[in-house]
PDB file of C-alpha atoms in Angstrom:
ATOM      1  CA  MET A   1     -19.947 -19.127 175.829  1.00 46.00           C
ATOM      2  CA  LYS A   2     -19.088 -16.693 177.793  1.00 47.00           C
ATOM      3  CA  PHE A   3     -16.118 -15.921 175.746  1.00 39.00           C
ATOM      4  CA  LEU A   4     -19.253 -15.438 172.758  1.00 37.00           C
ATOM      5  CA  THR A   5     -21.044 -13.001 175.079  1.00 36.00           C
ATOM      6  CA  LEU A   6     -18.017 -11.230 176.120  1.00 35.00           C
ATOM      7  CA  ILE A   7     -17.164 -10.470 172.261  1.00 36.00           C
ATOM      8  CA  VAL A   8     -20.875  -9.758 171.808  1.00 37.00           C
ATOM      9  CA  THR A   9     -20.621  -7.318 174.932  1.00 36.00           C
ATOM     10  CA  LEU A  10     -17.245  -5.471 173.010  1.00 36.00           C
ATOM     11  CA  ILE A  11     -18.796  -5.404 169.435  1.00 42.00           C
ATOM     12  CA  SER A  12     -21.330  -3.627 170.920  1.00 40.00           C
ATOM     13  CA  LEU A  13     -19.783  -1.313 173.329  1.00 37.00           C
ATOM     14  CA  HIS A  14     -17.473  -0.327 171.144  1.00 40.00           C
ATOM     15  CA  VAL A  15     -20.402   0.526 168.230  1.00 43.00           C
ATOM     16  CA  GLN A  16     -22.317   2.210 171.163  1.00 44.00           C
ATOM     17  CA  THR A  17     -18.970   3.986 172.090  1.00 39.00           C
ATOM     18  CA  TYR A  18     -17.640   6.075 168.978  1.00 56.00           C
ATOM     19  CA  GLY A  19     -21.171   5.965 167.851  1.00 80.00           C
ATOM     20  CA  GLN A  20     -21.655   4.183 165.185  1.00 90.00           C
ATOM     21  CA  GLU A  21     -24.435   1.194 164.847  1.00 93.00           C
ATOM     22  CA  LEU A  22     -25.086  -2.094 162.481  1.00 94.00           C
ATOM     23  CA  MET A  23     -28.422  -2.173 161.053  1.00 94.00           C
ATOM     24  CA  VAL A  24     -29.935  -5.705 161.269  1.00 92.00           C
ATOM     25  CA  ILE A  25     -31.238  -6.738 157.462  1.00 95.00           C
ATOM     26  CA  ASP A  26     -34.457  -8.617 158.708  1.00 96.00           C
ATOM     27  CA  THR A  27     -35.908 -11.503 156.085  1.00 97.00           C
ATOM     28  CA  ALA A  28     -38.110  -9.111 155.091  1.00 96.00           C
ATOM     29  CA  THR A  29     -36.259  -6.923 153.909  1.00 96.00           C
ATOM     30  CA  ARG A  30     -33.747  -8.950 152.532  1.00 97.00           C
ATOM     31  CA  SER A  31     -36.460 -10.375 150.587  1.00 98.00           C
ATOM     32  CA  SER A  32     -37.351  -6.408 149.209  1.00 97.00           C
ATOM     33  CA  ILE A  33     -33.725  -5.885 148.790  1.00 98.00           C
ATOM     34  CA  LEU A  34     -33.509  -9.318 146.714  1.00 98.00           C
ATOM     35  CA  LYS A  35     -36.469  -8.107 144.868  1.00 98.00           C
ATOM     36  CA  GLU A  36     -35.699  -4.619 144.294  1.00 98.00           C
ATOM     37  CA  HIS A  37     -32.167  -6.665 142.814  1.00 98.00           C
ATOM     38  CA  ASN A  38     -33.796  -8.573 140.493  1.00 98.00           C
ATOM     39  CA  LYS A  39     -36.914  -6.627 138.870  1.00 98.00           C
ATOM     40  CA  GLU A  40     -34.204  -4.654 136.369  1.00 97.00           C
ATOM     41  CA  ARG A  41     -32.113  -8.700 135.909  1.00 98.00           C
ATOM     42  CA  GLN A  42     -35.951 -10.086 134.994  1.00 98.00           C
ATOM     43  CA  LEU A  43     -37.191  -7.620 132.361  1.00 97.00           C
ATOM     44  CA  LEU A  44     -33.702  -8.973 130.431  1.00 98.00           C
ATOM     45  CA  ASN A  45     -34.746 -12.172 131.234  1.00 98.00           C
ATOM     46  CA  ILE A  46     -31.282 -13.142 133.728  1.00 98.00           C
ATOM     47  CA  PRO A  47     -31.884 -15.526 136.229  1.00 98.00           C
ATOM     48  CA  ASP A  48     -32.434 -14.238 139.912  1.00 98.00           C
ATOM     49  CA  LEU A  49     -30.276 -13.420 142.350  1.00 98.00           C
ATOM     50  CA  VAL A  50     -29.438 -15.286 145.988  1.00 98.00           C
ATOM     51  CA  TRP A  51     -29.636 -14.539 148.494  1.00 98.00           C
ATOM     52  CA  SER A  52     -25.693 -15.429 150.773  1.00 98.00           C
ATOM     53  CA  ASP A  53     -25.320 -14.495 154.706  1.00 98.00           C
ATOM     54  CA  GLU A  54     -21.893 -14.949 153.725  1.00 98.00           C
ATOM     55  CA  LEU A  55     -21.756 -11.612 151.752  1.00 98.00           C
ATOM     56  CA  ALA A  56     -23.972  -9.626 154.013  1.00 98.00           C
ATOM     57  CA  GLU A  57     -21.634 -10.588 156.936  1.00 98.00           C
ATOM     58  CA  TYR A  58     -18.787  -9.142 154.256  1.00 97.00           C
ATOM     59  CA  ALA A  59     -21.149  -6.349 152.901  1.00 98.00           C
ATOM     60  CA  ALA A  60     -21.708  -5.645 156.660  1.00 97.00           C
ATOM     61  CA  GLU A  61     -18.045  -5.308 157.500  1.00 97.00           C
ATOM     62  CA  TRP A  62     -17.582  -3.170 155.136  1.00 97.00           C
ATOM     63  CA  ALA A  63     -20.891  -0.376 156.476  1.00 97.00           C
ATOM     64  CA  LEU A  64     -19.282  -0.539 159.127  1.00 97.00           C
ATOM     65  CA  GLN A  65     -16.269   0.842 158.903  1.00 96.00           C
ATOM     66  CA  LEU A  66     -17.909   3.561 156.669  1.00 96.00           C
ATOM     67  CA  ALA A  67     -19.891   4.583 159.256  1.00 96.00           C
ATOM     68  CA  GLU A  68     -16.902   4.734 161.449  1.00 95.00           C
ATOM     69  CA  GLU A  69     -14.492   6.741 159.267  1.00 93.00           C
ATOM     70  CA  ASP A  70     -17.766   8.619 158.587  1.00 87.00           C
ATOM     71  CA  ASP A  71     -16.692  11.088 156.131  1.00 85.00           C
ATOM     72  CA  GLY A  72     -17.982   9.836 152.387  1.00 84.00           C
ATOM     73  CA  ILE A  73     -17.993   6.462 150.801  1.00 85.00           C
ATOM     74  CA  HIS A  74     -14.919   4.369 148.816  1.00 84.00           C
ATOM     75  CA  HIS A  75     -14.650   1.566 147.669  1.00 89.00           C
ATOM     76  CA  ARG A  76     -12.190  -1.625 149.825  1.00 90.00           C
ATOM     77  CA  ASP A  77      -9.686  -2.543 147.879  1.00 85.00           C
ATOM     78  CA  PRO A  78      -9.721  -4.939 144.829  1.00 79.00           C
ATOM     79  CA  ASP A  79     -11.236  -8.329 145.841  1.00 82.00           C
ATOM     80  CA  ASP A  80     -13.165 -11.250 144.413  1.00 92.00           C
ATOM     81  CA  PHE A  81     -16.415  -9.285 144.838  1.00 97.00           C
ATOM     82  CA  GLY A  82     -18.427  -6.961 142.737  1.00 97.00           C
ATOM     83  CA  GLU A  83     -19.216  -3.817 145.362  1.00 97.00           C
ATOM     84  CA  ASN A  84     -22.183  -1.001 145.110  1.00 97.00           C
ATOM     85  CA  ILE A  85     -22.325   0.976 147.692  1.00 96.00           C
ATOM     86  CA  SER A  86     -25.120   3.882 148.757  1.00 96.00           C
ATOM     87  CA  TRP A  87     -25.332   6.419 151.788  1.00 93.00           C
ATOM     88  CA  PHE A  88     -27.869   8.903 153.138  1.00 92.00           C
ATOM     89  CA  GLY A  89     -27.880  11.270 155.214  1.00 91.00           C
ATOM     90  CA  SER A  90     -30.385   9.398 157.677  1.00 88.00           C
ATOM     91  CA  ALA A  91     -31.722   6.256 157.498  1.00 87.00           C
ATOM     92  CA  PRO A  92     -34.226   5.443 154.132  1.00 86.00           C
ATOM     93  CA  ASP A  93     -37.210   4.016 155.392  1.00 86.00           C
ATOM     94  CA  ASP A  94     -36.818   1.318 153.029  1.00 90.00           C
ATOM     95  CA  PHE A  95     -33.419  -0.746 152.933  1.00 90.00           C
ATOM     96  CA  THR A  96     -34.404  -0.735 148.933  1.00 94.00           C
ATOM     97  CA  ARG A  97     -33.837   2.729 148.180  1.00 94.00           C
ATOM     98  CA  GLY A  98     -30.147   2.547 148.005  1.00 95.00           C
ATOM     99  CA  VAL A  99     -30.767  -0.785 144.852  1.00 97.00           C
ATOM    100  CA  SER A 100     -33.785   1.836 143.548  1.00 97.00           C
ATOM    101  CA  LEU A 101     -31.271   4.609 142.535  1.00 96.00           C
ATOM    102  CA  TRP A 102     -28.939   2.465 141.116  1.00 97.00           C
ATOM    103  CA  ASN A 103     -31.672   0.687 138.714  1.00 98.00           C
ATOM    104  CA  GLU A 104     -31.971   4.445 138.482  1.00 98.00           C
ATOM    105  CA  GLU A 105     -28.886   4.419 136.115  1.00 98.00           C
ATOM    106  CA  LYS A 106     -30.586   2.230 133.154  1.00 97.00           C
ATOM    107  CA  LYS A 107     -31.173   5.594 131.583  1.00 97.00           C
ATOM    108  CA  TYR A 108     -27.320   5.888 131.316  1.00 96.00           C
ATOM    109  CA  PHE A 109     -26.862   2.349 130.008  1.00 96.00           C
ATOM    110  CA  LYS A 110     -25.902   1.848 126.793  1.00 94.00           C
ATOM    111  CA  TYR A 111     -25.744  -2.139 125.705  1.00 95.00           C
ATOM    112  CA  LYS A 112     -22.226  -2.619 124.572  1.00 95.00           C
ATOM    113  CA  ALA A 113     -18.997  -4.064 126.089  1.00 96.00           C
ATOM    114  CA  ILE A 114     -18.021  -2.158 129.404  1.00 95.00           C
ATOM    115  CA  GLY A 115     -15.691   0.513 128.713  1.00 92.00           C
ATOM    116  CA  ASN A 116     -13.443   4.008 130.055  1.00 90.00           C
ATOM    117  CA  ASP A 117     -17.260   5.727 129.981  1.00 87.00           C
ATOM    118  CA  TRP A 118     -18.864   3.073 132.202  1.00 88.00           C
ATOM    119  CA  ALA A 119     -19.055   5.303 136.361  1.00 89.00           C
ATOM    120  CA  LYS A 120     -22.003   6.360 135.382  1.00 94.00           C
ATOM    121  CA  SER A 121     -24.362   2.729 134.308  1.00 96.00           C
ATOM    122  CA  GLY A 122     -21.767   0.804 136.402  1.00 96.00           C
ATOM    123  CA  HIS A 123     -23.929   0.021 139.430  1.00 97.00           C
ATOM    124  CA  TYR A 124     -26.873  -0.737 137.848  1.00 98.00           C
ATOM    125  CA  THR A 125     -24.102  -2.839 134.939  1.00 98.00           C
ATOM    126  CA  GLN A 126     -23.347  -4.931 138.214  1.00 98.00           C
ATOM    127  CA  VAL A 127     -27.263  -5.491 139.038  1.00 98.00           C
ATOM    128  CA  ILE A 128     -27.564  -6.907 136.131  1.00 98.00           C
ATOM    129  CA  TRP A 129     -24.375  -8.748 135.177  1.00 98.00           C
ATOM    130  CA  LYS A 130     -25.605 -12.025 134.021  1.00 98.00           C
ATOM    131  CA  ASN A 131     -22.328 -13.952 135.325  1.00 98.00           C
ATOM    132  CA  THR A 132     -23.240 -12.378 139.168  1.00 98.00           C
ATOM    133  CA  GLU A 133     -25.345 -15.159 141.702  1.00 98.00           C
ATOM    134  CA  ARG A 134     -24.824 -14.075 144.828  1.00 98.00           C
ATOM    135  CA  VAL A 135     -25.901 -10.934 146.134  1.00 98.00           C
ATOM    136  CA  GLY A 136     -25.360  -9.974 150.331  1.00 98.00           C
ATOM    137  CA  CYS A 137     -25.891  -6.833 151.778  1.00 98.00           C
ATOM    138  CA  GLY A 138     -24.991  -4.824 154.893  1.00 98.00           C
ATOM    139  CA  CYS A 139     -25.820  -1.321 156.200  1.00 97.00           C
ATOM    140  CA  ALA A 140     -24.733   1.141 158.925  1.00 97.00           C
ATOM    141  CA  LEU A 141     -25.404   5.000 160.808  1.00 96.00           C
ATOM    142  CA  GLY A 142     -21.942   6.753 161.256  1.00 95.00           C
ATOM    143  CA  ALA A 143     -22.230   9.041 164.584  1.00 94.00           C
ATOM    144  CA  SER A 144     -23.388  12.067 162.536  1.00 94.00           C
ATOM    145  CA  GLY A 145     -26.807  10.429 161.047  1.00 94.00           C
ATOM    146  CA  THR A 146     -25.190   9.329 157.392  1.00 95.00           C
ATOM    147  CA  PHE A 147     -25.967   5.448 155.951  1.00 96.00           C
ATOM    148  CA  PHE A 148     -24.354   3.539 154.514  1.00 97.00           C
ATOM    149  CA  PHE A 149     -26.118   1.168 152.594  1.00 97.00           C
ATOM    150  CA  VAL A 150     -23.178  -2.046 150.453  1.00 98.00           C
ATOM    151  CA  CYS A 151     -24.451  -4.725 148.754  1.00 98.00           C
ATOM    152  CA  ASN A 152     -21.520  -6.955 147.409  1.00 98.00           C
ATOM    153  CA  TYR A 153     -21.973 -10.172 144.889  1.00 98.00           C
ATOM    154  CA  ASP A 154     -20.358 -13.008 143.367  1.00 98.00           C
ATOM    155  CA  PRO A 155     -18.876 -13.739 140.979  1.00 98.00           C
ATOM    156  CA  PRO A 156     -17.875  -9.986 140.500  1.00 97.00           C
ATOM    157  CA  GLY A 157     -19.532  -8.135 137.086  1.00 96.00           C
ATOM    158  CA  ASN A 158     -17.841  -4.880 134.955  1.00 95.00           C
ATOM    159  CA  TYR A 159     -15.303  -6.746 133.701  1.00 95.00           C
ATOM    160  CA  MET A 160     -13.263  -4.101 131.343  1.00 95.00           C
ATOM    161  CA  GLY A 161     -14.285  -5.136 127.648  1.00 97.00           C
ATOM    162  CA  GLN A 162     -17.638  -7.786 128.004  1.00 97.00           C
ATOM    163  CA  LYS A 163     -20.800  -7.000 127.766  1.00 97.00           C
ATOM    164  CA  PRO A 164     -23.041  -7.361 131.013  1.00 97.00           C
ATOM    165  CA  TYR A 165     -25.272 -10.244 129.800  1.00 97.00           C
TER     166      TYR A 165
END
């Protein structure tokens, strides 16, 4: 127990020393994030995503990494999960704002196989990707006050040559 307390204290000191802050996603916020994701899926009769604590922890790790860098956004090296990232000059009142922005890409979406022109709607297509079942999100503040919001998806979407549903 003392060892665990020491680890938590060291992590807290590290975060406070360098000015980053891992933001907590409580149960109500998690429900709102899921609802915003599933809103678009329901319009297309695609099964709802379920929350994954494992993916949320994974997303939080990357959000904190981006906050430590505090120099824009970039995706981590390709892995087994899909990933959407948004960032704002300060923490929004509503953490679902990132998902709302991704859903707004719907206006650029044309139903067809993913090709080289997917960049304008790629966040949206990840949200609605039919085979994706789980999502988890995390967020952090950088020393500059920049807010980083990351969601990871399993299985991932946006496969070239495939349609999202």
